[in-house]
Structure formats: C-alpha cells, structure tokens
Amino acid sequence: MHEMSIASALVDQVCDQAAGLGAARVAEINLRMGVLSGIARSLYFCFPSASRDTLCEGARLNIDEVPLTVLCTYCDAVKTPAALYNFRCPDCGRPTPKVLTGREMQLVSIGLVPSNQDAARATPGTMPEPRGEKLRPENPK
C-alpha cells in the first residue's frame, strides 16, 4: 500500500518543518493533488495512522484537487479532456500527450500552533488568544 508510505513521508516532512519552527503541534496541512494521482481518498484514510504520536496527530488534512488539463498542439490551446484517461482534444479529437496539470502533489502550507502555555487550549485550525496585554487603538490626532 504505497499510500501509507506517501502519508508517512508527508508527515515526516511537515514534522521536520514544524519542529524547526518551534511549533507545539500542527493544526492543518494543505495539499494540491492532481486528479491523475488517484490517491486523495486513500491519503485521507492513511493520514491518521501515519500521524499518530507525531506533531501532526489531530491535524486537519485539506486536499485541493487539481483538474486535468492538456495542451493540444493542433489547436494551440489548453484543453480539459472529456474523461480522465482520454488524452484527446475534446474539440479536434487529436491526441494530446502533453499533460499540463493533474499529476502534481504539492505541500502548499502548514498551519502551526505556537509553542507556549496557550497551545494546549488551542483547537486545530485556530491560534490561541494572546494573554496579558490587550491591543489598544492608537490615539487619532
């Protein structure tokens, strides 16, 4: 099951970044995945197991699915094929072997919870409220 190894590699990469930045834990992970990868559902399934006992445990995994687009050299235009594995131009019907989008897997961003006393009170996807001094508006002149 290669999805588990991908989930584990993702968790390792994110944990390295989070630890390097001194975070208490990871609140969310945002990915872009092409529809041709075909592993988004499996990654959602494997992520909780791969992230257990790490800084990523309990983090929200968000996957933005990138549609398939190809370049039709005959029409000289970017096209969206009629089906996922139909690499023909929907307008002229000629083969379009040049895939532009739909195969990527990118780590876009990571939401972190800062390492301080308030971190334990924070929930995934939120930042703890600052304690102590309240922000005061500046005096208008």
PDB file of C-alpha atoms in Angstrom:
ATOM      1  CA  MET A   1       0.000   0.000   0.000  1.00  0.00           C
ATOM      2  CA  HIS A   2       2.076   2.909  -1.284  1.00  0.00           C
ATOM      3  CA  GLU A   3      -0.404   5.499   0.029  1.00  0.00           C
ATOM      4  CA  MET A   4       0.803   4.788   3.580  1.00  0.00           C
ATOM      5  CA  SER A   5       4.408   5.475   2.575  1.00  0.00           C
ATOM      6  CA  ILE A   6       3.305   8.747   0.931  1.00  0.00           C
ATOM      7  CA  ALA A   7       1.355   9.719   4.067  1.00  0.00           C
ATOM      8  CA  SER A   8       4.370   8.855   6.253  1.00  0.00           C
ATOM      9  CA  ALA A   9       6.714  10.896   4.045  1.00  0.00           C
ATOM     10  CA  LEU A  10       4.292  13.838   4.191  1.00  0.00           C
ATOM     11  CA  VAL A  11       4.094  13.618   7.992  1.00  0.00           C
ATOM     12  CA  ASP A  12       7.903  13.427   8.248  1.00  0.00           C
ATOM     13  CA  GLN A  13       8.342  16.498   6.037  1.00  0.00           C
ATOM     14  CA  VAL A  14       5.720  18.527   7.903  1.00  0.00           C
ATOM     15  CA  CYS A  15       7.036  17.476  11.343  1.00  0.00           C
ATOM     16  CA  ASP A  16      10.581  18.499  10.351  1.00  0.00           C
ATOM     17  CA  GLN A  17       9.324  21.955   9.339  1.00  0.00           C
ATOM     18  CA  ALA A  18       7.159  22.325  12.453  1.00  0.00           C
ATOM     19  CA  ALA A  19       9.964  21.259  14.803  1.00  0.00           C
ATOM     20  CA  GLY A  20      12.388  23.600  13.042  1.00  0.00           C
ATOM     21  CA  LEU A  21       9.990  26.477  13.660  1.00  0.00           C
ATOM     22  CA  GLY A  22       9.455  25.508  17.309  1.00  0.00           C
ATOM     23  CA  ALA A  23       5.746  24.707  16.979  1.00  0.00           C
ATOM     24  CA  ALA A  24       3.836  22.815  19.659  1.00  0.00           C
ATOM     25  CA  ARG A  25       1.893  20.919  17.013  1.00  0.00           C
ATOM     26  CA  VAL A  26       0.478  21.072  13.512  1.00  0.00           C
ATOM     27  CA  ALA A  27      -3.132  22.268  13.178  1.00  0.00           C
ATOM     28  CA  GLU A  28      -3.627  21.771   9.434  1.00  0.00           C
ATOM     29  CA  ILE A  29      -1.875  20.649   6.278  1.00  0.00           C
ATOM     30  CA  ASN A  30      -2.881  21.972   2.863  1.00  0.00           C
ATOM     31  CA  LEU A  31      -2.046  19.999  -0.277  1.00  0.00           C
ATOM     32  CA  ARG A  32      -2.688  20.335  -4.016  1.00  0.00           C
ATOM     33  CA  MET A  33      -3.120  16.982  -5.734  1.00  0.00           C
ATOM     34  CA  GLY A  34      -3.818  16.269  -9.364  1.00  0.00           C
ATOM     35  CA  VAL A  35      -6.789  14.077 -10.239  1.00  0.00           C
ATOM     36  CA  LEU A  36      -4.485  11.632 -12.033  1.00  0.00           C
ATOM     37  CA  SER A  37      -2.696  10.809  -8.781  1.00  0.00           C
ATOM     38  CA  GLY A  38      -5.800   8.898  -7.711  1.00  0.00           C
ATOM     39  CA  ILE A  39      -4.782   8.714  -4.048  1.00  0.00           C
ATOM     40  CA  ALA A  40      -6.653  11.557  -2.342  1.00  0.00           C
ATOM     41  CA  ARG A  41      -9.216   9.266  -0.661  1.00  0.00           C
ATOM     42  CA  SER A  42      -6.536   6.792   0.369  1.00  0.00           C
ATOM     43  CA  LEU A  43      -4.381   9.582   1.759  1.00  0.00           C
ATOM     44  CA  TYR A  44      -7.288  10.802   3.903  1.00  0.00           C
ATOM     45  CA  PHE A  45      -7.663   7.225   5.162  1.00  0.00           C
ATOM     46  CA  CYS A  46      -3.929   6.667   5.892  1.00  0.00           C
ATOM     47  CA  PHE A  47      -3.151  10.080   7.387  1.00  0.00           C
ATOM     48  CA  PRO A  48      -4.466   9.458  10.941  1.00  0.00           C
ATOM     49  CA  SER A  49      -2.365   6.287  11.279  1.00  0.00           C
ATOM     50  CA  ALA A  50       0.736   7.888   9.764  1.00  0.00           C
ATOM     51  CA  SER A  51       0.458  10.935  12.035  1.00  0.00           C
ATOM     52  CA  ARG A  52      -0.121   9.055  15.305  1.00  0.00           C
ATOM     53  CA  ASP A  53       2.304  10.120  18.080  1.00  0.00           C
ATOM     54  CA  THR A  54       3.754  12.967  15.978  1.00  0.00           C
ATOM     55  CA  LEU A  55       3.315  16.745  15.888  1.00  0.00           C
ATOM     56  CA  CYS A  56       0.756  16.126  13.118  1.00  0.00           C
ATOM     57  CA  GLU A  57      -1.571  13.998  15.223  1.00  0.00           C
ATOM     58  CA  GLY A  58      -5.050  15.540  15.111  1.00  0.00           C
ATOM     59  CA  ALA A  59      -4.142  17.911  12.274  1.00  0.00           C
ATOM     60  CA  ARG A  60      -6.743  18.638   9.603  1.00  0.00           C
ATOM     61  CA  LEU A  61      -5.704  17.436   6.136  1.00  0.00           C
ATOM     62  CA  ASN A  62      -7.063  19.626   3.318  1.00  0.00           C
ATOM     63  CA  ILE A  63      -6.611  18.462  -0.266  1.00  0.00           C
ATOM     64  CA  ASP A  64      -7.331  20.788  -3.175  1.00  0.00           C
ATOM     65  CA  GLU A  65      -7.853  18.601  -6.240  1.00  0.00           C
ATOM     66  CA  VAL A  66      -6.276  19.956  -9.433  1.00  0.00           C
ATOM     67  CA  PRO A  67      -8.152  19.130 -12.652  1.00  0.00           C
ATOM     68  CA  LEU A  68      -6.560  17.509 -15.692  1.00  0.00           C
ATOM     69  CA  THR A  69      -5.532  19.900 -18.454  1.00  0.00           C
ATOM     70  CA  VAL A  70      -3.613  19.083 -21.623  1.00  0.00           C
ATOM     71  CA  LEU A  71      -2.042  21.039 -24.466  1.00  0.00           C
ATOM     72  CA  CYS A  72      -3.474  20.436 -27.905  1.00  0.00           C
ATOM     73  CA  THR A  73      -0.671  21.360 -30.305  1.00  0.00           C
ATOM     74  CA  TYR A  74      -3.038  21.270 -33.278  1.00  0.00           C
ATOM     75  CA  CYS A  75      -5.488  23.809 -31.741  1.00  0.00           C
ATOM     76  CA  ASP A  76      -2.590  25.501 -29.905  1.00  0.00           C
ATOM     77  CA  ALA A  77      -4.712  25.715 -26.753  1.00  0.00           C
ATOM     78  CA  VAL A  78      -5.049  24.295 -23.259  1.00  0.00           C
ATOM     79  CA  LYS A  79      -7.933  21.832 -23.077  1.00  0.00           C
ATOM     80  CA  THR A  80      -9.770  19.731 -20.500  1.00  0.00           C
ATOM     81  CA  PRO A  81     -10.272  16.204 -21.862  1.00  0.00           C
ATOM     82  CA  ALA A  82     -13.734  14.645 -21.790  1.00  0.00           C
ATOM     83  CA  ALA A  83     -12.572  11.878 -19.409  1.00  0.00           C
ATOM     84  CA  LEU A  84      -9.619  11.340 -17.073  1.00  0.00           C
ATOM     85  CA  TYR A  85      -7.707   8.913 -19.258  1.00  0.00           C
ATOM     86  CA  ASN A  86      -8.883  10.194 -22.628  1.00  0.00           C
ATOM     87  CA  PHE A  87      -5.865  12.125 -23.854  1.00  0.00           C
ATOM     88  CA  ARG A  88      -7.530  13.513 -26.947  1.00  0.00           C
ATOM     89  CA  CYS A  89      -8.555  17.079 -27.637  1.00  0.00           C
ATOM     90  CA  PRO A  90     -12.295  17.459 -26.974  1.00  0.00           C
ATOM     91  CA  ASP A  91     -12.578  19.835 -29.958  1.00  0.00           C
ATOM     92  CA  CYS A  92     -10.482  18.341 -32.779  1.00  0.00           C
ATOM     93  CA  GLY A  93     -10.119  14.764 -31.483  1.00  0.00           C
ATOM     94  CA  ARG A  94      -6.352  14.604 -31.989  1.00  0.00           C
ATOM     95  CA  PRO A  95      -4.007  13.031 -29.405  1.00  0.00           C
ATOM     96  CA  THR A  96      -2.826  15.406 -26.658  1.00  0.00           C
ATOM     97  CA  PRO A  97       0.071  13.683 -24.880  1.00  0.00           C
ATOM     98  CA  LYS A  98       1.312  16.867 -23.169  1.00  0.00           C
ATOM     99  CA  VAL A  99      -0.271  16.907 -19.668  1.00  0.00           C
ATOM    100  CA  LEU A 100      -0.099  20.381 -18.092  1.00  0.00           C
ATOM    101  CA  THR A 101      -1.925  19.813 -14.789  1.00  0.00           C
ATOM    102  CA  GLY A 102      -3.432  16.889 -12.969  1.00  0.00           C
ATOM    103  CA  ARG A 103      -0.338  14.914 -11.876  1.00  0.00           C
ATOM    104  CA  GLU A 104       1.028  17.177  -9.146  1.00  0.00           C
ATOM    105  CA  MET A 105       1.296  16.672  -5.411  1.00  0.00           C
ATOM    106  CA  GLN A 106       2.341  19.865  -3.637  1.00  0.00           C
ATOM    107  CA  LEU A 107       2.549  20.782   0.000  1.00  0.00           C
ATOM    108  CA  VAL A 108       1.046  24.263  -0.124  1.00  0.00           C
ATOM    109  CA  SER A 109       1.005  25.343   3.525  1.00  0.00           C
ATOM    110  CA  ILE A 110       1.087  24.199   7.121  1.00  0.00           C
ATOM    111  CA  GLY A 111      -0.961  25.665   9.973  1.00  0.00           C
ATOM    112  CA  LEU A 112       1.024  25.579  13.212  1.00  0.00           C
ATOM    113  CA  VAL A 113       0.143  26.034  16.870  1.00  0.00           C
ATOM    114  CA  PRO A 114       2.850  28.055  18.629  1.00  0.00           C
ATOM    115  CA  SER A 115       4.761  26.509  21.475  1.00  0.00           C
ATOM    116  CA  ASN A 116       3.592  28.309  24.630  1.00  0.00           C
ATOM    117  CA  GLN A 117       1.262  27.769  27.582  1.00  0.00           C
ATOM    118  CA  ASP A 118      -1.817  28.557  25.477  1.00  0.00           C
ATOM    119  CA  ALA A 119      -1.018  25.897  22.874  1.00  0.00           C
ATOM    120  CA  ALA A 120      -2.746  23.185  24.885  1.00  0.00           C
ATOM    121  CA  ARG A 121      -6.007  25.185  24.758  1.00  0.00           C
ATOM    122  CA  ALA A 122      -5.928  25.710  21.002  1.00  0.00           C
ATOM    123  CA  THR A 123      -8.010  23.600  18.662  1.00  0.00           C
ATOM    124  CA  PRO A 124      -6.880  22.550  15.178  1.00  0.00           C
ATOM    125  CA  GLY A 125      -7.181  25.361  12.681  1.00  0.00           C
ATOM    126  CA  THR A 126      -7.113  28.117  15.307  1.00  0.00           C
ATOM    127  CA  MET A 127      -4.485  30.136  17.067  1.00  0.00           C
ATOM    128  CA  PRO A 128      -4.660  30.717  20.823  1.00  0.00           C
ATOM    129  CA  GLU A 129      -5.712  34.133  22.058  1.00  0.00           C
ATOM    130  CA  PRO A 130      -2.840  36.236  23.409  1.00  0.00           C
ATOM    131  CA  ARG A 131      -2.770  36.621  27.179  1.00  0.00           C
ATOM    132  CA  GLY A 132      -1.970  39.715  29.158  1.00  0.00           C
ATOM    133  CA  GLU A 133      -1.835  42.974  27.299  1.00  0.00           C
ATOM    134  CA  LYS A 134      -4.787  43.875  25.131  1.00  0.00           C
ATOM    135  CA  LEU A 135      -4.248  45.803  21.953  1.00  0.00           C
ATOM    136  CA  ARG A 136      -5.129  49.455  22.344  1.00  0.00           C
ATOM    137  CA  PRO A 137      -6.141  51.616  19.423  1.00  0.00           C
ATOM    138  CA  GLU A 138      -3.753  54.402  18.621  1.00  0.00           C
ATOM    139  CA  ASN A 139      -4.788  57.939  19.567  1.00  0.00           C
ATOM    140  CA  PRO A 140      -6.033  59.761  16.493  1.00  0.00           C
ATOM    141  CA  LYS A 141      -4.569  63.230  16.136  1.00  0.00           C
TER     142      LYS A 141
END
